[in-house]
PDB file of C-alpha atoms in Angstrom:
ATOM      1  CA  UNK A   1      -1.563 188.998  37.944  1.00  0.00           C
ATOM      2  CA  UNK A   2      -1.281 192.787  38.073  1.00  0.00           C
ATOM      3  CA  UNK A   3      -4.188 194.521  39.742  1.00  0.00           C
ATOM      4  CA  UNK A   4      -5.695 197.237  37.562  1.00  0.00           C
ATOM      5  CA  UNK A   5      -7.949 199.659  39.387  1.00  0.00           C
ATOM      6  CA  UNK A   6     -10.335 202.234  38.004  1.00  0.00           C
ATOM      7  CA  UNK A   7     -11.097 205.405  39.924  1.00  0.00           C
ATOM      8  CA  UNK A   8     -14.786 205.940  39.180  1.00  0.00           C
ATOM      9  CA  UNK A   9     -14.864 209.559  40.381  1.00  0.00           C
ATOM     10  CA  UNK A  10     -11.824 210.600  38.339  1.00  0.00           C
ATOM     11  CA  UNK A  11     -12.095 213.145  35.517  1.00  0.00           C
ATOM     12  CA  UNK A  12     -10.028 210.766  33.386  1.00  0.00           C
ATOM     13  CA  UNK A  13     -12.265 208.368  31.384  1.00  0.00           C
ATOM     14  CA  UNK A  14     -12.215 204.786  32.662  1.00  0.00           C
ATOM     15  CA  UNK A  15     -11.013 203.451  29.303  1.00  0.00           C
ATOM     16  CA  UNK A  16      -8.083 205.924  29.348  1.00  0.00           C
ATOM     17  CA  UNK A  17      -7.174 204.850  32.894  1.00  0.00           C
ATOM     18  CA  UNK A  18      -7.081 201.187  31.865  1.00  0.00           C
ATOM     19  CA  UNK A  19      -5.218 201.911  28.601  1.00  0.00           C
ATOM     20  CA  UNK A  20      -2.480 203.867  30.437  1.00  0.00           C
ATOM     21  CA  UNK A  21      -2.116 201.255  33.180  1.00  0.00           C
ATOM     22  CA  UNK A  22      -1.686 198.421  30.654  1.00  0.00           C
ATOM     23  CA  UNK A  23       0.676 200.523  28.538  1.00  0.00           C
ATOM     24  CA  UNK A  24       2.762 201.251  31.637  1.00  0.00           C
ATOM     25  CA  UNK A  25       2.871 197.516  32.447  1.00  0.00           C
ATOM     26  CA  UNK A  26       4.192 196.841  28.933  1.00  0.00           C
ATOM     27  CA  UNK A  27       6.680 199.721  28.905  1.00  0.00           C
ATOM     28  CA  UNK A  28       8.106 198.745  32.303  1.00  0.00           C
ATOM     29  CA  UNK A  29       8.338 195.031  31.336  1.00  0.00           C
ATOM     30  CA  UNK A  30       5.884 193.907  33.983  1.00  0.00           C
ATOM     31  CA  UNK A  31       4.167 192.532  30.868  1.00  0.00           C
ATOM     32  CA  UNK A  32       7.148 191.386  28.727  1.00  0.00           C
ATOM     33  CA  UNK A  33       6.974 190.469  25.005  1.00  0.00           C
ATOM     34  CA  UNK A  34       4.940 187.317  24.497  1.00  0.00           C
ATOM     35  CA  UNK A  35       2.998 187.774  27.739  1.00  0.00           C
ATOM     36  CA  UNK A  36      -0.688 186.908  27.439  1.00  0.00           C
ATOM     37  CA  UNK A  37      -2.933 189.703  28.659  1.00  0.00           C
ATOM     38  CA  UNK A  38      -5.895 188.906  30.932  1.00  0.00           C
ATOM     39  CA  UNK A  39      -9.130 187.981  29.177  1.00  0.00           C
ATOM     40  CA  UNK A  40     -11.864 190.589  28.904  1.00  0.00           C
ATOM     41  CA  UNK A  41     -13.859 188.561  31.418  1.00  0.00           C
ATOM     42  CA  UNK A  42     -10.982 188.627  33.945  1.00  0.00           C
ATOM     43  CA  UNK A  43     -10.474 192.379  33.523  1.00  0.00           C
ATOM     44  CA  UNK A  44     -14.205 193.020  33.776  1.00  0.00           C
ATOM     45  CA  UNK A  45     -14.263 191.204  37.112  1.00  0.00           C
ATOM     46  CA  UNK A  46     -11.170 193.066  38.309  1.00  0.00           C
ATOM     47  CA  UNK A  47     -12.112 196.594  37.189  1.00  0.00           C
ATOM     48  CA  UNK A  48     -15.906 196.576  37.025  1.00  0.00           C
ATOM     49  CA  UNK A  49     -15.787 197.782  33.405  1.00  0.00           C
ATOM     50  CA  UNK A  50     -18.004 196.339  30.669  1.00  0.00           C
ATOM     51  CA  UNK A  51     -16.290 193.749  28.468  1.00  0.00           C
ATOM     52  CA  UNK A  52     -17.052 195.878  25.388  1.00  0.00           C
ATOM     53  CA  UNK A  53     -15.065 198.749  26.938  1.00  0.00           C
ATOM     54  CA  UNK A  54     -12.134 196.419  27.639  1.00  0.00           C
ATOM     55  CA  UNK A  55     -12.299 195.056  24.071  1.00  0.00           C
ATOM     56  CA  UNK A  56     -12.048 198.627  22.749  1.00  0.00           C
ATOM     57  CA  UNK A  57      -9.011 199.265  24.986  1.00  0.00           C
ATOM     58  CA  UNK A  58      -7.354 196.118  23.621  1.00  0.00           C
ATOM     59  CA  UNK A  59      -8.131 197.274  20.087  1.00  0.00           C
ATOM     60  CA  UNK A  60      -6.483 200.635  20.831  1.00  0.00           C
ATOM     61  CA  UNK A  61      -3.408 198.835  22.193  1.00  0.00           C
ATOM     62  CA  UNK A  62      -3.261 196.716  19.033  1.00  0.00           C
ATOM     63  CA  UNK A  63      -3.599 199.782  16.803  1.00  0.00           C
ATOM     64  CA  UNK A  64      -0.716 201.347  18.756  1.00  0.00           C
ATOM     65  CA  UNK A  65       1.428 198.328  17.898  1.00  0.00           C
ATOM     66  CA  UNK A  66       1.836 197.244  21.516  1.00  0.00           C
ATOM     67  CA  UNK A  67      -0.135 193.980  21.435  1.00  0.00           C
ATOM     68  CA  UNK A  68      -1.324 191.470  18.870  1.00  0.00           C
ATOM     69  CA  UNK A  69      -4.415 189.279  18.782  1.00  0.00           C
ATOM     70  CA  UNK A  70      -3.976 185.575  18.059  1.00  0.00           C
ATOM     71  CA  UNK A  71      -7.230 183.957  17.003  1.00  0.00           C
ATOM     72  CA  UNK A  72      -8.464 181.373  19.468  1.00  0.00           C
ATOM     73  CA  UNK A  73      -5.622 182.105  21.874  1.00  0.00           C
ATOM     74  CA  UNK A  74      -5.807 185.652  23.218  1.00  0.00           C
ATOM     75  CA  UNK A  75      -4.058 189.028  23.273  1.00  0.00           C
ATOM     76  CA  UNK A  76      -0.262 189.016  23.598  1.00  0.00           C
ATOM     77  CA  UNK A  77       2.377 191.714  24.116  1.00  0.00           C
ATOM     78  CA  UNK A  78       4.073 192.267  20.793  1.00  0.00           C
ATOM     79  CA  UNK A  79       7.829 191.909  20.484  1.00  0.00           C
ATOM     80  CA  UNK A  80       9.484 194.973  18.962  1.00  0.00           C
ATOM     81  CA  UNK A  81      12.041 194.884  16.184  1.00  0.00           C
ATOM     82  CA  UNK A  82      15.704 194.581  17.167  1.00  0.00           C
ATOM     83  CA  UNK A  83      14.758 193.352  20.641  1.00  0.00           C
ATOM     84  CA  UNK A  84      17.450 191.412  22.443  1.00  0.00           C
ATOM     85  CA  UNK A  85      19.488 191.199  19.232  1.00  0.00           C
ATOM     86  CA  UNK A  86      23.210 191.693  19.207  1.00  0.00           C
ATOM     87  CA  UNK A  87      26.225 190.399  17.306  1.00  0.00           C
ATOM     88  CA  UNK A  88      29.305 189.280  19.189  1.00  0.00           C
ATOM     89  CA  UNK A  89      32.431 191.361  18.885  1.00  0.00           C
ATOM     90  CA  UNK A  90      35.435 189.665  17.281  1.00  0.00           C
ATOM     91  CA  UNK A  91      36.777 187.714  20.268  1.00  0.00           C
ATOM     92  CA  UNK A  92      39.719 185.396  20.512  1.00  0.00           C
ATOM     93  CA  UNK A  93      38.273 181.929  20.222  1.00  0.00           C
ATOM     94  CA  UNK A  94      40.202 180.608  23.196  1.00  0.00           C
ATOM     95  CA  UNK A  95      38.957 183.410  25.441  1.00  0.00           C
ATOM     96  CA  UNK A  96      35.328 183.493  24.302  1.00  0.00           C
ATOM     97  CA  UNK A  97      34.367 179.897  23.790  1.00  0.00           C
ATOM     98  CA  UNK A  98      30.578 180.289  23.793  1.00  0.00           C
ATOM     99  CA  UNK A  99      30.729 183.266  21.452  1.00  0.00           C
ATOM    100  CA  UNK A 100      32.949 181.447  18.995  1.00  0.00           C
ATOM    101  CA  UNK A 101      30.471 178.555  18.961  1.00  0.00           C
ATOM    102  CA  UNK A 102      27.723 180.999  18.076  1.00  0.00           C
ATOM    103  CA  UNK A 103      29.812 182.285  15.146  1.00  0.00           C
ATOM    104  CA  UNK A 104      30.320 178.745  13.940  1.00  0.00           C
ATOM    105  CA  UNK A 105      26.619 177.908  14.194  1.00  0.00           C
ATOM    106  CA  UNK A 106      25.615 181.060  12.354  1.00  0.00           C
ATOM    107  CA  UNK A 107      28.107 180.422   9.604  1.00  0.00           C
ATOM    108  CA  UNK A 108      26.972 176.807   9.292  1.00  0.00           C
ATOM    109  CA  UNK A 109      23.377 177.949   8.925  1.00  0.00           C
ATOM    110  CA  UNK A 110      24.304 180.389   6.153  1.00  0.00           C
ATOM    111  CA  UNK A 111      26.187 177.664   4.311  1.00  0.00           C
ATOM    112  CA  UNK A 112      23.186 175.342   4.631  1.00  0.00           C
ATOM    113  CA  UNK A 113      21.116 178.044   2.951  1.00  0.00           C
ATOM    114  CA  UNK A 114      23.394 177.814  -0.085  1.00  0.00           C
ATOM    115  CA  UNK A 115      25.732 180.748   0.446  1.00  0.00           C
ATOM    116  CA  UNK A 116      29.448 180.469  -0.282  1.00  0.00           C
ATOM    117  CA  UNK A 117      32.062 181.374   2.308  1.00  0.00           C
ATOM    118  CA  UNK A 118      32.815 184.569   0.380  1.00  0.00           C
ATOM    119  CA  UNK A 119      29.159 185.579   0.393  1.00  0.00           C
ATOM    120  CA  UNK A 120      28.848 184.801   4.100  1.00  0.00           C
ATOM    121  CA  UNK A 121      31.956 186.885   4.808  1.00  0.00           C
ATOM    122  CA  UNK A 122      30.528 189.781   2.810  1.00  0.00           C
ATOM    123  CA  UNK A 123      27.272 189.611   4.754  1.00  0.00           C
ATOM    124  CA  UNK A 124      29.024 189.526   8.121  1.00  0.00           C
ATOM    125  CA  UNK A 125      31.350 192.406   7.230  1.00  0.00           C
ATOM    126  CA  UNK A 126      28.496 194.482   5.814  1.00  0.00           C
ATOM    127  CA  UNK A 127      26.446 194.067   8.990  1.00  0.00           C
ATOM    128  CA  UNK A 128      29.438 194.771  11.246  1.00  0.00           C
ATOM    129  CA  UNK A 129      30.330 197.867   9.238  1.00  0.00           C
ATOM    130  CA  UNK A 130      26.712 199.045   9.403  1.00  0.00           C
ATOM    131  CA  UNK A 131      26.592 198.517  13.160  1.00  0.00           C
ATOM    132  CA  UNK A 132      29.808 200.482  13.629  1.00  0.00           C
ATOM    133  CA  UNK A 133      28.451 203.380  11.583  1.00  0.00           C
ATOM    134  CA  UNK A 134      25.118 203.303  13.427  1.00  0.00           C
ATOM    135  CA  UNK A 135      26.912 203.366  16.766  1.00  0.00           C
ATOM    136  CA  UNK A 136      28.607 206.623  15.833  1.00  0.00           C
ATOM    137  CA  UNK A 137      25.241 208.438  15.868  1.00  0.00           C
ATOM    138  CA  UNK A 138      22.706 207.925  18.667  1.00  0.00           C
ATOM    139  CA  UNK A 139      19.447 209.849  18.442  1.00  0.00           C
ATOM    140  CA  UNK A 140      16.818 209.950  21.173  1.00  0.00           C
ATOM    141  CA  UNK A 141      13.348 210.723  19.851  1.00  0.00           C
ATOM    142  CA  UNK A 142      10.013 211.471  21.537  1.00  0.00           C
ATOM    143  CA  UNK A 143       6.954 213.523  20.514  1.00  0.00           C
ATOM    144  CA  UNK A 144       7.373 217.276  20.892  1.00  0.00           C
ATOM    145  CA  UNK A 145       4.554 217.295  23.462  1.00  0.00           C
ATOM    146  CA  UNK A 146       6.777 215.352  25.875  1.00  0.00           C
ATOM    147  CA  UNK A 147      10.338 216.481  25.276  1.00  0.00           C
ATOM    148  CA  UNK A 148      10.816 216.204  29.033  1.00  0.00           C
ATOM    149  CA  UNK A 149      10.786 212.410  28.694  1.00  0.00           C
ATOM    150  CA  UNK A 150      13.394 212.728  25.949  1.00  0.00           C
ATOM    151  CA  UNK A 151      15.577 214.881  28.185  1.00  0.00           C
ATOM    152  CA  UNK A 152      15.437 212.205  30.900  1.00  0.00           C
ATOM    153  CA  UNK A 153      16.453 209.515  28.400  1.00  0.00           C
ATOM    154  CA  UNK A 154      19.192 211.753  26.993  1.00  0.00           C
ATOM    155  CA  UNK A 155      20.737 212.466  30.389  1.00  0.00           C
ATOM    156  CA  UNK A 156      20.776 208.822  31.446  1.00  0.00           C
ATOM    157  CA  UNK A 157      22.199 207.616  28.115  1.00  0.00           C
ATOM    158  CA  UNK A 158      24.967 210.233  28.077  1.00  0.00           C
ATOM    159  CA  UNK A 159      25.953 209.125  31.575  1.00  0.00           C
ATOM    160  CA  UNK A 160      25.739 205.381  30.820  1.00  0.00           C
ATOM    161  CA  UNK A 161      27.231 205.357  27.316  1.00  0.00           C
ATOM    162  CA  UNK A 162      29.789 208.162  27.686  1.00  0.00           C
ATOM    163  CA  UNK A 163      29.224 209.193  24.052  1.00  0.00           C
ATOM    164  CA  UNK A 164      27.356 212.169  22.538  1.00  0.00           C
ATOM    165  CA  UNK A 165      23.589 211.667  22.244  1.00  0.00           C
ATOM    166  CA  UNK A 166      21.234 213.914  20.256  1.00  0.00           C
ATOM    167  CA  UNK A 167      17.610 214.663  21.190  1.00  0.00           C
ATOM    168  CA  UNK A 168      15.161 215.097  18.298  1.00  0.00           C
ATOM    169  CA  UNK A 169      11.380 215.329  18.319  1.00  0.00           C
ATOM    170  CA  UNK A 170       9.515 212.670  16.356  1.00  0.00           C
ATOM    171  CA  UNK A 171       8.035 215.460  14.267  1.00  0.00           C
ATOM    172  CA  UNK A 172      11.567 216.457  13.126  1.00  0.00           C
ATOM    173  CA  UNK A 173      13.005 212.934  12.927  1.00  0.00           C
ATOM    174  CA  UNK A 174      12.439 212.419   9.194  1.00  0.00           C
ATOM    175  CA  UNK A 175      14.273 215.639   8.306  1.00  0.00           C
ATOM    176  CA  UNK A 176      17.182 214.815  10.638  1.00  0.00           C
ATOM    177  CA  UNK A 177      17.581 211.228   9.381  1.00  0.00           C
ATOM    178  CA  UNK A 178      17.597 212.460   5.786  1.00  0.00           C
ATOM    179  CA  UNK A 179      20.855 214.244   6.622  1.00  0.00           C
ATOM    180  CA  UNK A 180      22.456 211.251   8.383  1.00  0.00           C
ATOM    181  CA  UNK A 181      24.373 208.475   6.677  1.00  0.00           C
ATOM    182  CA  UNK A 182      23.458 206.103   9.516  1.00  0.00           C
ATOM    183  CA  UNK A 183      22.314 206.234  13.116  1.00  0.00           C
ATOM    184  CA  UNK A 184      20.636 204.338  15.936  1.00  0.00           C
ATOM    185  CA  UNK A 185      17.326 205.821  17.058  1.00  0.00           C
ATOM    186  CA  UNK A 186      16.402 205.206  20.689  1.00  0.00           C
ATOM    187  CA  UNK A 187      12.945 205.744  22.160  1.00  0.00           C
ATOM    188  CA  UNK A 188      10.559 204.474  24.819  1.00  0.00           C
ATOM    189  CA  UNK A 189       8.241 201.614  23.907  1.00  0.00           C
ATOM    190  CA  UNK A 190       5.418 204.136  24.174  1.00  0.00           C
ATOM    191  CA  UNK A 191       6.606 205.736  20.924  1.00  0.00           C
ATOM    192  CA  UNK A 192       8.041 202.772  18.969  1.00  0.00           C
ATOM    193  CA  UNK A 193       5.314 202.575  16.245  1.00  0.00           C
ATOM    194  CA  UNK A 194       5.691 206.244  15.255  1.00  0.00           C
ATOM    195  CA  UNK A 195       9.501 206.105  15.322  1.00  0.00           C
ATOM    196  CA  UNK A 196       9.720 202.934  13.224  1.00  0.00           C
ATOM    197  CA  UNK A 197       7.324 204.325  10.636  1.00  0.00           C
ATOM    198  CA  UNK A 198       9.661 207.292  10.118  1.00  0.00           C
ATOM    199  CA  UNK A 199      12.997 205.464  10.444  1.00  0.00           C
ATOM    200  CA  UNK A 200      12.220 202.500   8.180  1.00  0.00           C
ATOM    201  CA  UNK A 201      12.491 204.385   4.821  1.00  0.00           C
ATOM    202  CA  UNK A 202      15.915 205.624   5.940  1.00  0.00           C
ATOM    203  CA  UNK A 203      17.097 202.060   6.721  1.00  0.00           C
ATOM    204  CA  UNK A 204      17.693 203.218  10.284  1.00  0.00           C
ATOM    205  CA  UNK A 205      17.232 200.854  13.187  1.00  0.00           C
ATOM    206  CA  UNK A 206      15.098 201.804  16.169  1.00  0.00           C
ATOM    207  CA  UNK A 207      16.052 200.481  19.594  1.00  0.00           C
ATOM    208  CA  UNK A 208      13.230 200.232  22.167  1.00  0.00           C
ATOM    209  CA  UNK A 209      14.005 200.983  25.790  1.00  0.00           C
ATOM    210  CA  UNK A 210      11.999 199.921  28.820  1.00  0.00           C
ATOM    211  CA  UNK A 211      11.220 202.495  31.449  1.00  0.00           C
ATOM    212  CA  UNK A 212      12.005 201.878  35.108  1.00  0.00           C
ATOM    213  CA  UNK A 213       9.106 200.102  36.854  1.00  0.00           C
ATOM    214  CA  UNK A 214       9.102 202.434  39.921  1.00  0.00           C
ATOM    215  CA  UNK A 215       8.385 199.433  42.173  1.00  0.00           C
ATOM    216  CA  UNK A 216      10.326 200.956  45.081  1.00  0.00           C
ATOM    217  CA  UNK A 217       8.545 204.292  44.799  1.00  0.00           C
ATOM    218  CA  UNK A 218       5.099 202.686  44.490  1.00  0.00           C
ATOM    219  CA  UNK A 219       5.817 200.599  47.584  1.00  0.00           C
ATOM    220  CA  UNK A 220       6.627 203.817  49.480  1.00  0.00           C
ATOM    221  CA  UNK A 221       3.388 205.402  48.302  1.00  0.00           C
ATOM    222  CA  UNK A 222       1.426 202.425  49.613  1.00  0.00           C
ATOM    223  CA  UNK A 223       2.874 203.065  53.078  1.00  0.00           C
ATOM    224  CA  UNK A 224       2.208 206.809  53.269  1.00  0.00           C
ATOM    225  CA  UNK A 225      -0.245 207.806  56.020  1.00  0.00           C
ATOM    226  CA  UNK A 226      -3.758 208.710  54.959  1.00  0.00           C
ATOM    227  CA  UNK A 227      -4.252 212.368  53.980  1.00  0.00           C
ATOM    228  CA  UNK A 228      -0.537 212.842  53.205  1.00  0.00           C
ATOM    229  CA  UNK A 229       0.032 215.698  50.785  1.00  0.00           C
ATOM    230  CA  UNK A 230       2.139 214.013  48.085  1.00  0.00           C
ATOM    231  CA  UNK A 231       3.963 216.051  45.451  1.00  0.00           C
ATOM    232  CA  UNK A 232       5.098 214.605  42.095  1.00  0.00           C
ATOM    233  CA  UNK A 233       7.632 216.568  40.042  1.00  0.00           C
ATOM    234  CA  UNK A 234       9.016 215.609  36.627  1.00  0.00           C
ATOM    235  CA  UNK A 235      10.382 217.103  33.443  1.00  0.00           C
ATOM    236  CA  UNK A 236       7.862 214.941  31.580  1.00  0.00           C
ATOM    237  CA  UNK A 237       4.120 215.690  31.501  1.00  0.00           C
ATOM    238  CA  UNK A 238       3.629 212.089  30.347  1.00  0.00           C
ATOM    239  CA  UNK A 239       5.212 210.744  33.531  1.00  0.00           C
ATOM    240  CA  UNK A 240       3.008 213.020  35.611  1.00  0.00           C
ATOM    241  CA  UNK A 241      -0.159 211.779  33.871  1.00  0.00           C
ATOM    242  CA  UNK A 242       0.778 208.129  34.373  1.00  0.00           C
ATOM    243  CA  UNK A 243       1.769 208.809  37.991  1.00  0.00           C
ATOM    244  CA  UNK A 244      -1.636 210.364  38.678  1.00  0.00           C
ATOM    245  CA  UNK A 245      -3.428 207.274  37.351  1.00  0.00           C
ATOM    246  CA  UNK A 246      -1.191 204.796  39.174  1.00  0.00           C
ATOM    247  CA  UNK A 247      -1.386 206.647  42.497  1.00  0.00           C
ATOM    248  CA  UNK A 248      -5.156 206.972  42.273  1.00  0.00           C
ATOM    249  CA  UNK A 249      -5.405 203.245  41.522  1.00  0.00           C
ATOM    250  CA  UNK A 250      -3.321 202.494  44.624  1.00  0.00           C
ATOM    251  CA  UNK A 251      -4.720 204.966  47.136  1.00  0.00           C
ATOM    252  CA  UNK A 252      -7.861 206.553  45.689  1.00  0.00           C
ATOM    253  CA  UNK A 253      -8.673 209.682  47.682  1.00  0.00           C
ATOM    254  CA  UNK A 254      -6.481 208.684  50.638  1.00  0.00           C
ATOM    255  CA  UNK A 255      -3.751 211.068  49.475  1.00  0.00           C
ATOM    256  CA  UNK A 256      -3.830 214.690  48.365  1.00  0.00           C
ATOM    257  CA  UNK A 257      -1.852 214.636  45.112  1.00  0.00           C
ATOM    258  CA  UNK A 258      -0.069 217.767  43.891  1.00  0.00           C
ATOM    259  CA  UNK A 259       1.898 217.745  40.625  1.00  0.00           C
ATOM    260  CA  UNK A 260       4.240 220.120  38.838  1.00  0.00           C
ATOM    261  CA  UNK A 261       6.430 220.107  35.785  1.00  0.00           C
ATOM    262  CA  UNK A 262       9.943 221.076  36.745  1.00  0.00           C
ATOM    263  CA  UNK A 263       9.832 223.929  34.220  1.00  0.00           C
ATOM    264  CA  UNK A 264       6.745 225.495  35.854  1.00  0.00           C
ATOM    265  CA  UNK A 265       8.419 227.612  38.533  1.00  0.00           C
ATOM    266  CA  UNK A 266       5.204 229.011  40.011  1.00  0.00           C
ATOM    267  CA  UNK A 267       3.543 225.591  40.390  1.00  0.00           C
ATOM    268  CA  UNK A 268       6.784 224.119  41.728  1.00  0.00           C
ATOM    269  CA  UNK A 269       6.928 226.756  44.484  1.00  0.00           C
ATOM    270  CA  UNK A 270       3.266 226.080  45.344  1.00  0.00           C
ATOM    271  CA  UNK A 271       4.025 222.383  45.573  1.00  0.00           C
ATOM    272  CA  UNK A 272       7.091 223.024  47.767  1.00  0.00           C
ATOM    273  CA  UNK A 273       4.949 225.013  50.212  1.00  0.00           C
ATOM    274  CA  UNK A 274       2.141 222.424  50.375  1.00  0.00           C
ATOM    275  CA  UNK A 275       3.576 218.911  50.024  1.00  0.00           C
ATOM    276  CA  UNK A 276       4.717 216.810  52.963  1.00  0.00           C
ATOM    277  CA  UNK A 277       6.463 214.265  50.714  1.00  0.00           C
ATOM    278  CA  UNK A 278       7.838 215.014  47.242  1.00  0.00           C
ATOM    279  CA  UNK A 279       8.938 212.484  44.632  1.00  0.00           C
ATOM    280  CA  UNK A 280      10.949 213.648  41.642  1.00  0.00           C
ATOM    281  CA  UNK A 281      12.904 212.292  38.716  1.00  0.00           C
ATOM    282  CA  UNK A 282      16.717 212.713  38.808  1.00  0.00           C
ATOM    283  CA  UNK A 283      16.728 215.691  36.435  1.00  0.00           C
ATOM    284  CA  UNK A 284      14.208 217.605  38.557  1.00  0.00           C
ATOM    285  CA  UNK A 285      15.762 216.928  41.950  1.00  0.00           C
ATOM    286  CA  UNK A 286      17.988 220.008  42.093  1.00  0.00           C
ATOM    287  CA  UNK A 287      15.073 222.252  41.041  1.00  0.00           C
ATOM    288  CA  UNK A 288      12.921 220.773  43.805  1.00  0.00           C
ATOM    289  CA  UNK A 289      15.636 221.475  46.387  1.00  0.00           C
ATOM    290  CA  UNK A 290      15.988 225.049  45.084  1.00  0.00           C
ATOM    291  CA  UNK A 291      12.219 225.593  45.340  1.00  0.00           C
ATOM    292  CA  UNK A 292      12.161 224.332  48.935  1.00  0.00           C
ATOM    293  CA  UNK A 293      15.041 226.649  49.784  1.00  0.00           C
ATOM    294  CA  UNK A 294      13.194 229.573  48.170  1.00  0.00           C
ATOM    295  CA  UNK A 295      10.072 229.064  50.341  1.00  0.00           C
ATOM    296  CA  UNK A 296      11.842 227.949  53.518  1.00  0.00           C
ATOM    297  CA  UNK A 297      10.492 230.903  55.528  1.00  0.00           C
ATOM    298  CA  UNK A 298       6.919 229.739  54.771  1.00  0.00           C
ATOM    299  CA  UNK A 299       7.570 226.187  55.992  1.00  0.00           C
ATOM    300  CA  UNK A 300       7.041 224.838  59.481  1.00  0.00           C
ATOM    301  CA  UNK A 301       8.738 221.640  58.448  1.00  0.00           C
ATOM    302  CA  UNK A 302      10.465 221.020  55.095  1.00  0.00           C
ATOM    303  CA  UNK A 303       9.008 218.173  53.004  1.00  0.00           C
ATOM    304  CA  UNK A 304      10.723 214.810  52.609  1.00  0.00           C
ATOM    305  CA  UNK A 305      12.180 214.603  49.112  1.00  0.00           C
ATOM    306  CA  UNK A 306      12.567 211.242  47.371  1.00  0.00           C
ATOM    307  CA  UNK A 307      14.503 211.132  44.114  1.00  0.00           C
ATOM    308  CA  UNK A 308      13.961 208.215  41.742  1.00  0.00           C
ATOM    309  CA  UNK A 309      17.314 206.812  40.711  1.00  0.00           C
ATOM    310  CA  UNK A 310      16.409 205.943  37.130  1.00  0.00           C
ATOM    311  CA  UNK A 311      14.041 206.534  34.241  1.00  0.00           C
ATOM    312  CA  UNK A 312      15.391 203.743  31.995  1.00  0.00           C
ATOM    313  CA  UNK A 313      15.389 200.093  33.077  1.00  0.00           C
ATOM    314  CA  UNK A 314      18.871 198.689  33.767  1.00  0.00           C
ATOM    315  CA  UNK A 315      18.421 195.788  31.330  1.00  0.00           C
ATOM    316  CA  UNK A 316      17.687 198.193  28.486  1.00  0.00           C
ATOM    317  CA  UNK A 317      20.852 200.162  29.202  1.00  0.00           C
ATOM    318  CA  UNK A 318      22.948 196.986  29.124  1.00  0.00           C
ATOM    319  CA  UNK A 319      21.328 195.757  25.907  1.00  0.00           C
ATOM    320  CA  UNK A 320      21.872 199.099  24.210  1.00  0.00           C
ATOM    321  CA  UNK A 321      25.529 199.194  25.270  1.00  0.00           C
ATOM    322  CA  UNK A 322      25.950 195.711  23.814  1.00  0.00           C
ATOM    323  CA  UNK A 323      24.190 196.771  20.606  1.00  0.00           C
ATOM    324  CA  UNK A 324      26.536 199.714  20.255  1.00  0.00           C
ATOM    325  CA  UNK A 325      29.608 197.634  20.984  1.00  0.00           C
ATOM    326  CA  UNK A 326      30.307 199.493  24.220  1.00  0.00           C
ATOM    327  CA  UNK A 327      30.536 196.404  26.426  1.00  0.00           C
TER     328      UNK A 327
END
């Protein structure tokens, strides 16, 4: 079981700390779809929070579309639409034996439902044609308050997919989709409910991606000496907020935490002068190195810089490539 910790002397409300930690566990697949969340009694024992507070956090998670309550059973992580769904390409039966069997089984099931072969063919071709058209347009969407997260997704998808990808704020998504014949909208699980609400009237599919779990980076943070001045740099203010909560839950006041958005040059230079260890996302790494170079005369010893390799989980990248017919 994951260990959720609440920093009692933090300015962030305890309920917000717990909400963000659970949401991170869901977004990073540490709590996958179908996973049963701890009972309110278990979380109360673990965190010291009142069970009523935990119940309200669970209600907020349910209202956000991240979990669902099953009477008499518990709270479960909700599966998102289009998850782990893909249609096989048109393989040669002798080369792709398992795939051809799946085609046969699917066709048999349609025939059992009363469709004719012609109707089944029309359905298959319509779906394939729709998928091909959707694959031609990939749109990354996030709220305008955290376009930095969208930029991270955009950069990783352009590199992994080798096709053009467009970044659009959720606030502008409806207007953009109204001008598109078809598209695939990609967003973090954090923002799935809002994106689906907008995309559904346009008959546009929304593909959820899982963020990287940062297990390697969190393990490094656990090993840092007490009183280390740790800098966190990201394009995304959302990542910085979650990082603050996670690091406080791991180390409390053992570390001096300094944060900066990569776009805030003044704060970035302050961080470069003060931090002994700096962790950054891939898109911010070059800006961190430039800031260190700019203040090198003020440094006795340059900070250690650790660059996270990813923002998107590898499984999500592979699933999306399969969805888009890119292998």
